[in-house]
Amino acid sequence: MAVKVRVPTILRTHTGGSKLVEGTGDTLGALFVDLDTRHEGLRGRLVSGEGAGELHRFVNVYINDEDVRFLGGLDAKLSDGDEVTILPAVAGG
Amino acid sequence: MRYDSLVSSVGRTPLVGLPRLSPSADVRLWAKLEQDNPTGSIKDRAALWMVQDAEKRGVLSPGAMVLEPTSGNTGISLAMVCRQRGYRLTCVMPENTSIERRQLLAMWGAEIIFSAAAGGSNEAVAVAKRLAAEHPDWVMLYQYGNPANAQAHYETTGPEILEDLPSITHFVAGLGTTGTLMGTGRYLRERVPGITVVAAEPRYGELVYGLRNIDEGFVPELYDPAVLTSRYSVGPKEALRRTRELVAEEGIFAGISTGAILHAALAQADRAVKEGKRADIAFIVCDGGWKYLSTGAYAGTLEEAEAALEGQLWA
């Protein structure tokens, strides 16, 4: 079950400079755990708190362009071929 | 319609149907034409409400200096309102914004201080906060955290839409300061059980997300996710494609952020058709396309237009 993950510039220190990486997992939380085995420290930048934790306040994550906070957050379900995009929160207006 | 002055004519914009882009007689799209406001964008509502609120609170006196971080439209609206009422205005604007926005701000008499392109509006907010601390006599209205911003939409945009479209099932708007969605969304939620409120958020090029660390990220103080049903990130390619469709199919010449909103609205329409449900989907046309002509958004191939937008704050 492969999922493509787009990584923002600010987090590419964990991916050897790669903007696109692949991972697996039934949920977003599981995907981050999987990514962390190859991209050490990445999960710690995305998830805060003890145990399963929760998404960092200033990180936005999208599954196929939909904000995961409206899909269950770290419990959001993933399917084969999904695209995950990670972005820092920025202002509009 | 007759008004006592220009600012009195803010709001009461038309809601027009999209007969060609709506998928069926049961699933219809409706565009709220905010380019019909005095300076040509939805931000006239927030600007007027924030200035009136500051006047009521007694923090604005004649000749006062108003300060605002803005990527363009709010500054342009504030410049018009401030000039009418005898206030001065300084805008902090990211340098990667279209030339037309600078010209319009200058025309209405605003001073512009540019902030670095990297970090986009986050940087403009940071610079404005520093300036506010250095100049305690300046009045920062601060659209990202000023309840009067959302209140403008609670008192005007929401009631106007519900009056024109009592059968509304979906409301779709852009997410910047979050003022439009918070105010209109709350008003509609209180009166239309089960309404779907959808945010379309522009996804810019990498430069705009060029923060030094995650903790420099920014979530507007006005934002309350409980008002929303879902939130979508829309990239420049989809936004441009829909912006062009809107003018080609329905004759509506809109700015690029409206393309992003239409993209999200059409996805809701598609879903309603698949589920066999009736839908009346109202979405916001934030502004006209005039301010974005120089970006190349409306000419050449989509790929060329997308390349021209790279690194620009197009919404």
Short mmCIF file of C-alpha atoms in Angstrom, two decimals:
data_model
loop_
_atom_site.label_atom_id
_atom_site.label_comp_id
_atom_site.label_asym_id
_atom_site.label_seq_id
_atom_site.Cartn_x
_atom_site.Cartn_y
_atom_site.Cartn_z
CA MET A 1 0.00 0.00 0.00
CA ALA A 2 2.11 2.87 -1.28
CA VAL A 3 1.32 6.52 -0.65
CA LYS A 4 3.16 9.47 -2.20
CA VAL A 5 4.13 12.22 0.24
CA ARG A 6 5.08 15.78 -0.73
CA VAL A 7 7.53 17.28 1.74
CA PRO A 8 7.95 21.07 2.13
CA THR A 9 11.39 22.69 1.83
CA ILE A 10 11.61 23.25 5.56
CA LEU A 11 11.43 19.49 6.33
CA ARG A 12 13.70 18.18 3.56
CA THR A 13 16.63 18.00 5.93
CA HIS A 14 14.97 14.73 7.01
CA THR A 15 14.55 13.35 3.47
CA GLY A 16 18.02 14.02 2.09
CA GLY A 17 16.60 16.93 0.08
CA SER A 18 13.82 14.89 -1.58
CA LYS A 19 10.54 16.72 -2.14
CA LEU A 20 8.65 13.48 -2.88
CA VAL A 21 8.94 10.33 -0.79
CA GLU A 22 6.89 7.14 -0.49
CA GLY A 23 5.52 5.37 2.53
CA THR A 24 2.90 2.91 3.72
CA GLY A 25 0.20 2.83 6.39
CA ASP A 26 -3.54 2.38 6.83
CA THR A 27 -3.79 5.71 8.60
CA LEU A 28 -1.90 8.99 8.51
CA GLY A 29 -0.43 8.25 11.95
CA ALA A 30 0.86 4.86 10.72
CA LEU A 31 2.30 6.51 7.61
CA PHE A 32 4.29 8.96 9.73
CA VAL A 33 5.65 6.10 11.87
CA ASP A 34 6.69 4.27 8.68
CA LEU A 35 8.31 7.40 7.18
CA ASP A 36 10.27 7.96 10.37
CA THR A 37 12.04 4.59 9.96
CA ARG A 38 13.71 5.90 6.77
CA HIS A 39 13.56 9.67 7.38
CA GLU A 40 14.64 9.98 10.99
CA GLY A 41 13.16 12.86 12.94
CA LEU A 42 10.44 13.67 10.40
CA ARG A 43 7.57 12.43 12.58
CA GLY A 44 8.77 14.53 15.49
CA ARG A 45 8.41 17.67 13.37
CA LEU A 46 4.82 16.80 12.40
CA VAL A 47 3.36 15.30 15.55
CA SER A 48 3.48 16.76 19.05
CA GLY A 49 2.45 15.35 22.40
CA GLU A 50 2.81 11.96 24.09
CA GLY A 51 1.75 8.57 22.68
CA ALA A 52 -0.13 8.81 19.39
CA GLY A 53 0.10 12.59 19.77
CA GLU A 54 -1.60 15.10 17.51
CA LEU A 55 -0.70 17.16 14.47
CA HIS A 56 1.55 20.12 15.19
CA ARG A 57 -0.51 23.32 15.30
CA PHE A 58 1.42 24.99 12.46
CA VAL A 59 1.51 21.97 10.14
CA ASN A 60 -1.23 21.32 7.60
CA VAL A 61 -1.54 17.89 5.99
CA TYR A 62 -3.78 17.08 3.05
CA ILE A 63 -4.87 13.71 1.63
CA ASN A 64 -5.70 14.20 -2.04
CA ASP A 65 -5.94 17.94 -1.31
CA GLU A 66 -8.40 17.58 1.60
CA ASP A 67 -7.30 18.86 5.03
CA VAL A 68 -6.86 15.80 7.29
CA ARG A 69 -8.16 17.69 10.33
CA PHE A 70 -11.62 17.20 8.79
CA LEU A 71 -10.92 13.51 8.05
CA GLY A 72 -9.97 12.35 11.53
CA GLY A 73 -6.49 13.86 11.87
CA LEU A 74 -3.84 11.20 12.50
CA ASP A 75 -6.61 8.56 12.32
CA ALA A 76 -7.51 9.60 8.75
CA LYS A 77 -7.68 6.50 6.52
CA LEU A 78 -5.27 6.05 3.62
CA SER A 79 -5.74 4.02 0.45
CA ASP A 80 -3.27 2.80 -2.14
CA GLY A 81 -2.33 5.59 -4.54
CA ASP A 82 -3.35 8.44 -2.22
CA GLU A 83 -1.27 11.60 -2.31
CA VAL A 84 -0.32 13.28 0.94
CA THR A 85 0.86 16.90 0.99
CA ILE A 86 2.54 18.47 4.02
CA LEU A 87 2.68 22.28 4.28
CA PRO A 88 3.51 24.79 7.00
CA ALA A 89 0.54 27.00 7.93
CA VAL A 90 0.80 30.42 6.26
CA ALA A 91 -1.39 33.49 6.29
CA GLY A 92 -3.66 34.64 3.47
CA GLY A 93 -5.62 37.88 3.08
CA MET B 1 -30.07 52.21 -6.25
CA ARG B 2 -29.22 55.53 -4.58
CA TYR B 3 -26.70 55.93 -1.72
CA ASP B 4 -25.51 58.88 0.37
CA SER B 5 -21.86 58.11 -0.32
CA LEU B 6 -19.59 55.47 -1.80
CA VAL B 7 -19.04 53.57 1.47
CA SER B 8 -22.80 53.30 1.94
CA SER B 9 -22.90 51.22 -1.24
CA VAL B 10 -20.72 48.41 0.16
CA GLY B 11 -22.47 45.00 -0.01
CA ARG B 12 -25.84 43.98 -1.47
CA THR B 13 -24.00 42.30 -4.31
CA PRO B 14 -25.80 40.14 -6.91
CA LEU B 15 -26.09 36.36 -6.61
CA VAL B 16 -26.12 34.94 -10.13
CA GLY B 17 -26.80 31.43 -11.35
CA LEU B 18 -24.34 29.49 -13.49
CA PRO B 19 -26.61 27.76 -16.04
CA ARG B 20 -23.74 26.26 -18.05
CA LEU B 21 -21.43 25.09 -15.24
CA SER B 22 -24.24 23.71 -13.05
CA PRO B 23 -24.50 19.95 -13.66
CA SER B 24 -28.32 19.71 -13.58
CA ALA B 25 -31.58 21.44 -12.65
CA ASP B 26 -31.31 19.81 -9.21
CA VAL B 27 -27.66 20.65 -8.57
CA ARG B 28 -27.07 24.34 -9.12
CA LEU B 29 -24.17 26.75 -8.60
CA TRP B 30 -24.64 30.38 -7.60
CA ALA B 31 -21.92 33.06 -7.71
CA LYS B 32 -21.90 35.96 -5.23
CA LEU B 33 -20.33 38.78 -7.24
CA GLU B 34 -18.16 40.65 -4.73
CA GLN B 35 -16.31 42.52 -7.48
CA ASP B 36 -19.39 44.76 -7.48
CA ASN B 37 -18.19 46.41 -4.25
CA PRO B 38 -16.70 49.95 -4.48
CA THR B 39 -13.03 48.92 -4.76
CA GLY B 40 -13.82 45.70 -6.57
CA SER B 41 -13.44 43.07 -3.86
CA ILE B 42 -15.16 41.40 -0.91
CA LYS B 43 -12.67 43.10 1.43
CA ASP B 44 -14.66 46.35 1.35
CA ARG B 45 -17.03 44.73 3.83
CA ALA B 46 -14.33 43.82 6.37
CA ALA B 47 -12.47 47.12 5.93
CA LEU B 48 -15.58 49.21 6.54
CA TRP B 49 -16.65 47.16 9.57
CA MET B 50 -13.17 47.25 11.14
CA VAL B 51 -12.90 51.04 10.71
CA GLN B 52 -16.43 51.66 12.03
CA ASP B 53 -15.72 49.39 14.99
CA ALA B 54 -12.48 51.22 15.80
CA GLU B 55 -14.36 54.53 15.62
CA LYS B 56 -17.00 53.22 18.01
CA ARG B 57 -14.29 52.07 20.42
CA GLY B 58 -12.77 55.54 20.20
CA VAL B 59 -9.33 54.42 19.04
CA LEU B 60 -9.41 56.35 15.74
CA SER B 61 -9.17 60.13 15.73
CA PRO B 62 -8.93 62.46 12.71
CA GLY B 63 -5.54 62.18 11.01
CA ALA B 64 -4.70 58.90 12.76
CA MET B 65 -2.29 56.46 11.10
CA VAL B 66 -3.86 53.10 10.36
CA LEU B 67 -1.51 50.14 9.86
CA GLU B 68 -2.35 46.82 8.21
CA PRO B 69 -0.52 43.75 6.93
CA THR B 70 -2.17 42.77 3.65
CA SER B 71 -1.48 40.91 0.42
CA GLY B 72 -3.53 43.54 -1.38
CA ASN B 73 -7.31 43.61 -1.35
CA THR B 74 -7.82 44.51 2.31
CA GLY B 75 -5.27 47.28 1.96
CA ILE B 76 -7.02 48.65 -1.13
CA SER B 77 -10.39 48.60 0.66
CA LEU B 78 -8.91 50.24 3.77
CA ALA B 79 -7.20 52.88 1.65
CA MET B 80 -10.53 53.89 0.13
CA VAL B 81 -12.37 53.93 3.47
CA CYS B 82 -9.54 55.74 5.30
CA ARG B 83 -9.28 58.44 2.64
CA GLN B 84 -13.04 59.08 2.83
CA ARG B 85 -12.81 59.49 6.60
CA GLY B 86 -9.56 61.42 6.93
CA TYR B 87 -7.20 58.73 8.22
CA ARG B 88 -3.77 57.91 6.86
CA LEU B 89 -2.86 54.30 6.00
CA THR B 90 0.36 52.31 5.93
CA CYS B 91 0.18 48.81 4.43
CA VAL B 92 2.77 46.11 4.89
CA MET B 93 2.62 43.98 1.75
CA PRO B 94 4.75 41.05 0.55
CA GLU B 95 6.93 42.06 -2.40
CA ASN B 96 5.67 39.11 -4.49
CA THR B 97 2.26 40.62 -5.21
CA SER B 98 0.96 41.99 -8.51
CA ILE B 99 1.94 45.47 -9.75
CA GLU B 100 -1.73 46.49 -10.03
CA ARG B 101 -2.20 46.09 -6.27
CA ARG B 102 0.66 48.51 -5.57
CA GLN B 103 -0.70 51.01 -8.08
CA LEU B 104 -4.19 50.87 -6.59
CA LEU B 105 -2.90 51.29 -3.03
CA ALA B 106 -0.82 54.29 -4.06
CA MET B 107 -3.75 55.76 -5.99
CA TRP B 108 -5.97 55.76 -2.90
CA GLY B 109 -3.15 57.34 -0.92
CA ALA B 110 -1.69 54.46 1.10
CA GLU B 111 1.97 54.17 2.01
CA ILE B 112 3.42 50.74 1.26
CA ILE B 113 6.17 49.00 3.21
CA PHE B 114 7.32 45.83 1.47
CA SER B 115 8.08 42.63 3.33
CA ALA B 116 10.27 39.81 2.00
CA ALA B 117 8.71 37.39 -0.51
CA ALA B 118 9.81 34.30 1.41
CA GLY B 119 7.22 33.50 4.03
CA GLY B 120 4.49 35.41 2.16
CA SER B 121 1.90 37.07 4.35
CA ASN B 122 3.43 35.57 7.52
CA GLU B 123 6.35 37.91 7.04
CA ALA B 124 4.03 40.88 6.40
CA VAL B 125 2.22 40.11 9.67
CA ALA B 126 5.53 39.90 11.55
CA VAL B 127 6.78 43.22 10.11
CA ALA B 128 3.46 44.96 10.88
CA LYS B 129 3.53 43.70 14.48
CA ARG B 130 7.05 45.11 14.89
CA LEU B 131 5.97 48.47 13.45
CA ALA B 132 2.95 48.56 15.74
CA ALA B 133 5.23 48.05 18.75
CA GLU B 134 7.55 50.85 17.55
CA HIS B 135 4.66 53.27 16.91
CA PRO B 136 2.18 52.96 19.77
CA ASP B 137 0.11 55.82 18.31
CA TRP B 138 -0.58 53.90 15.08
CA VAL B 139 -3.77 51.84 14.92
CA MET B 140 -3.37 48.31 13.59
CA LEU B 141 -6.81 46.95 12.69
CA TYR B 142 -5.34 43.45 12.21
CA GLN B 143 -7.78 41.63 9.93
CA TYR B 144 -6.56 38.18 11.07
CA GLY B 145 -7.72 38.61 14.62
CA ASN B 146 -10.27 41.45 14.50
CA PRO B 147 -13.78 40.11 15.24
CA ALA B 148 -15.25 42.99 13.19
CA ASN B 149 -13.86 41.28 10.07
CA ALA B 150 -15.99 38.15 10.60
CA GLN B 151 -18.85 40.26 11.97
CA ALA B 152 -19.12 42.12 8.63
CA HIS B 153 -19.95 38.81 6.97
CA TYR B 154 -22.22 37.68 9.79
CA GLU B 155 -24.24 40.90 9.38
CA THR B 156 -24.15 41.30 5.59
CA THR B 157 -22.79 38.48 3.39
CA GLY B 158 -24.64 35.72 5.26
CA PRO B 159 -28.07 37.43 5.39
CA GLU B 160 -27.79 38.52 1.75
CA ILE B 161 -27.08 34.98 0.54
CA LEU B 162 -29.84 33.38 2.63
CA GLU B 163 -32.37 35.99 1.50
CA ASP B 164 -31.51 35.39 -2.17
CA LEU B 165 -31.18 31.60 -1.85
CA PRO B 166 -33.35 30.17 0.97
CA SER B 167 -32.82 26.67 -0.48
CA ILE B 168 -29.01 26.86 -0.01
CA THR B 169 -27.32 23.55 0.85
CA HIS B 170 -23.62 24.48 0.45
CA PHE B 171 -21.50 27.57 1.01
CA VAL B 172 -17.98 27.67 -0.48
CA ALA B 173 -15.44 30.47 0.02
CA GLY B 174 -11.72 31.15 0.14
CA LEU B 175 -9.66 30.81 3.29
CA GLY B 176 -7.25 33.67 3.97
CA THR B 177 -7.99 35.65 7.11
CA THR B 178 -10.90 33.19 7.52
CA GLY B 179 -13.25 36.18 8.09
CA THR B 180 -15.62 35.42 5.19
CA LEU B 181 -16.02 31.76 6.15
CA MET B 182 -16.28 32.35 9.90
CA GLY B 183 -18.89 35.14 9.64
CA THR B 184 -20.99 33.83 6.75
CA GLY B 185 -20.56 30.22 7.86
CA ARG B 186 -21.76 30.92 11.41
CA TYR B 187 -24.76 32.89 10.21
CA LEU B 188 -25.82 30.15 7.79
CA ARG B 189 -25.16 27.32 10.28
CA GLU B 190 -27.50 28.95 12.80
CA ARG B 191 -30.33 29.06 10.25
CA VAL B 192 -29.83 26.22 7.75
CA PRO B 193 -29.68 22.80 9.46
CA GLY B 194 -27.17 20.48 7.83
CA ILE B 195 -25.56 23.09 5.60
CA THR B 196 -22.15 22.17 4.19
CA VAL B 197 -19.51 24.90 4.65
CA VAL B 198 -16.40 24.38 2.54
CA ALA B 199 -13.08 26.26 2.55
CA ALA B 200 -10.86 26.51 -0.53
CA GLU B 201 -7.33 27.41 0.41
CA PRO B 202 -4.83 28.53 -2.25
CA ARG B 203 -1.70 26.40 -2.53
CA TYR B 204 1.20 28.62 -3.60
CA GLY B 205 4.68 27.87 -4.87
CA GLU B 206 7.40 26.73 -2.50
CA LEU B 207 8.84 30.19 -1.93
CA VAL B 208 5.72 31.25 -0.04
CA TYR B 209 6.15 28.37 2.40
CA GLY B 210 9.81 29.27 2.89
CA LEU B 211 9.68 29.66 6.66
CA ARG B 212 12.84 29.23 8.69
CA ASN B 213 11.09 26.87 11.05
CA ILE B 214 7.65 25.40 11.63
CA ASP B 215 7.05 27.58 14.66
CA GLU B 216 6.96 30.63 12.37
CA GLY B 217 3.72 29.19 10.98
CA PHE B 218 0.55 31.19 11.32
CA VAL B 219 -3.10 30.39 12.00
CA PRO B 220 -5.39 33.45 12.08
CA GLU B 221 -6.86 34.10 15.53
CA LEU B 222 -10.32 34.29 13.90
CA TYR B 223 -10.15 30.70 12.68
CA ASP B 224 -12.54 28.19 14.26
CA PRO B 225 -12.50 24.87 12.40
CA ALA B 226 -15.87 23.92 13.94
CA VAL B 227 -17.56 26.29 11.46
CA LEU B 228 -16.26 24.27 8.50
CA THR B 229 -17.36 20.92 7.10
CA SER B 230 -14.21 20.45 5.05
CA ARG B 231 -11.20 22.32 3.76
CA TYR B 232 -9.41 21.83 0.43
CA SER B 233 -6.03 22.94 -0.83
CA VAL B 234 -6.20 24.09 -4.47
CA GLY B 235 -3.08 24.58 -6.56
CA PRO B 236 -2.49 27.22 -9.25
CA LYS B 237 -3.20 24.88 -12.20
CA GLU B 238 -6.75 24.05 -11.06
CA ALA B 239 -7.37 27.65 -9.97
CA LEU B 240 -6.31 29.00 -13.37
CA ARG B 241 -8.29 26.38 -15.29
CA ARG B 242 -11.47 27.20 -13.38
CA THR B 243 -10.90 30.96 -13.60
CA ARG B 244 -10.77 30.60 -17.38
CA GLU B 245 -13.82 28.29 -17.44
CA LEU B 246 -15.81 30.82 -15.44
CA VAL B 247 -15.21 33.56 -18.00
CA ALA B 248 -15.53 31.26 -21.03
CA GLU B 249 -18.73 29.50 -19.93
CA GLU B 250 -20.51 32.10 -17.84
CA GLY B 251 -18.88 35.41 -18.80
CA ILE B 252 -17.70 36.12 -15.24
CA PHE B 253 -14.23 37.72 -15.26
CA ALA B 254 -12.84 36.87 -11.83
CA GLY B 255 -9.52 36.85 -10.00
CA ILE B 256 -7.51 33.68 -9.58
CA SER B 257 -8.56 32.86 -6.01
CA THR B 258 -12.13 32.61 -7.30
CA GLY B 259 -10.98 29.82 -9.63
CA ALA B 260 -9.78 27.90 -6.58
CA ILE B 261 -13.16 28.40 -4.90
CA LEU B 262 -15.06 27.33 -8.03
CA HIS B 263 -12.90 24.19 -8.17
CA ALA B 264 -14.01 23.23 -4.66
CA ALA B 265 -17.63 24.16 -5.43
CA LEU B 266 -17.66 21.96 -8.54
CA ALA B 267 -16.32 19.04 -6.49
CA GLN B 268 -19.28 19.46 -4.12
CA ALA B 269 -21.64 19.58 -7.12
CA ASP B 270 -20.11 16.36 -8.49
CA ARG B 271 -20.58 14.65 -5.17
CA ALA B 272 -24.24 15.72 -4.94
CA VAL B 273 -24.90 14.36 -8.45
CA LYS B 274 -23.25 11.01 -7.58
CA GLU B 275 -25.28 10.77 -4.36
CA GLY B 276 -28.49 11.74 -6.18
CA LYS B 277 -29.07 14.70 -3.87
CA ARG B 278 -30.47 18.15 -4.59
CA ALA B 279 -27.95 20.98 -4.05
CA ASP B 280 -27.89 24.77 -4.20
CA ILE B 281 -24.23 25.72 -3.89
CA ALA B 282 -23.38 29.39 -3.29
CA PHE B 283 -19.76 30.44 -3.71
CA ILE B 284 -17.86 33.71 -3.42
CA VAL B 285 -16.37 35.57 -6.36
CA CYS B 286 -13.78 37.51 -4.32
CA ASP B 287 -12.78 40.03 -6.95
CA GLY B 288 -12.57 40.70 -10.68
CA GLY B 289 -9.64 39.69 -12.84
CA TRP B 290 -8.38 43.20 -13.55
CA LYS B 291 -5.69 43.22 -10.86
CA TYR B 292 -4.18 39.99 -12.18
CA LEU B 293 -3.89 40.75 -15.92
CA SER B 294 -0.17 41.45 -15.57
CA THR B 295 0.41 37.98 -14.09
CA GLY B 296 -0.38 36.38 -17.47
CA ALA B 297 -3.18 34.35 -15.89
CA TYR B 298 -5.60 34.86 -18.76
CA ALA B 299 -3.30 34.48 -21.77
CA GLY B 300 -1.27 31.69 -23.35
CA THR B 301 -1.37 28.05 -22.30
CA LEU B 302 -2.26 26.94 -18.77
CA GLU B 303 1.31 25.71 -18.31
CA GLU B 304 2.71 29.14 -19.19
CA ALA B 305 0.25 30.84 -16.87
CA GLU B 306 1.08 28.44 -14.06
CA ALA B 307 4.81 29.04 -14.53
CA ALA B 308 4.21 32.81 -14.40
CA LEU B 309 2.45 32.44 -11.03
CA GLU B 310 5.30 30.48 -9.42
CA GLY B 311 6.37 32.25 -6.25
CA GLN B 312 3.56 34.84 -6.53
CA LEU B 313 0.87 35.44 -3.91
CA TRP B 314 -1.98 34.99 -6.38
CA ALA B 315 -4.86 34.97 -3.93
#
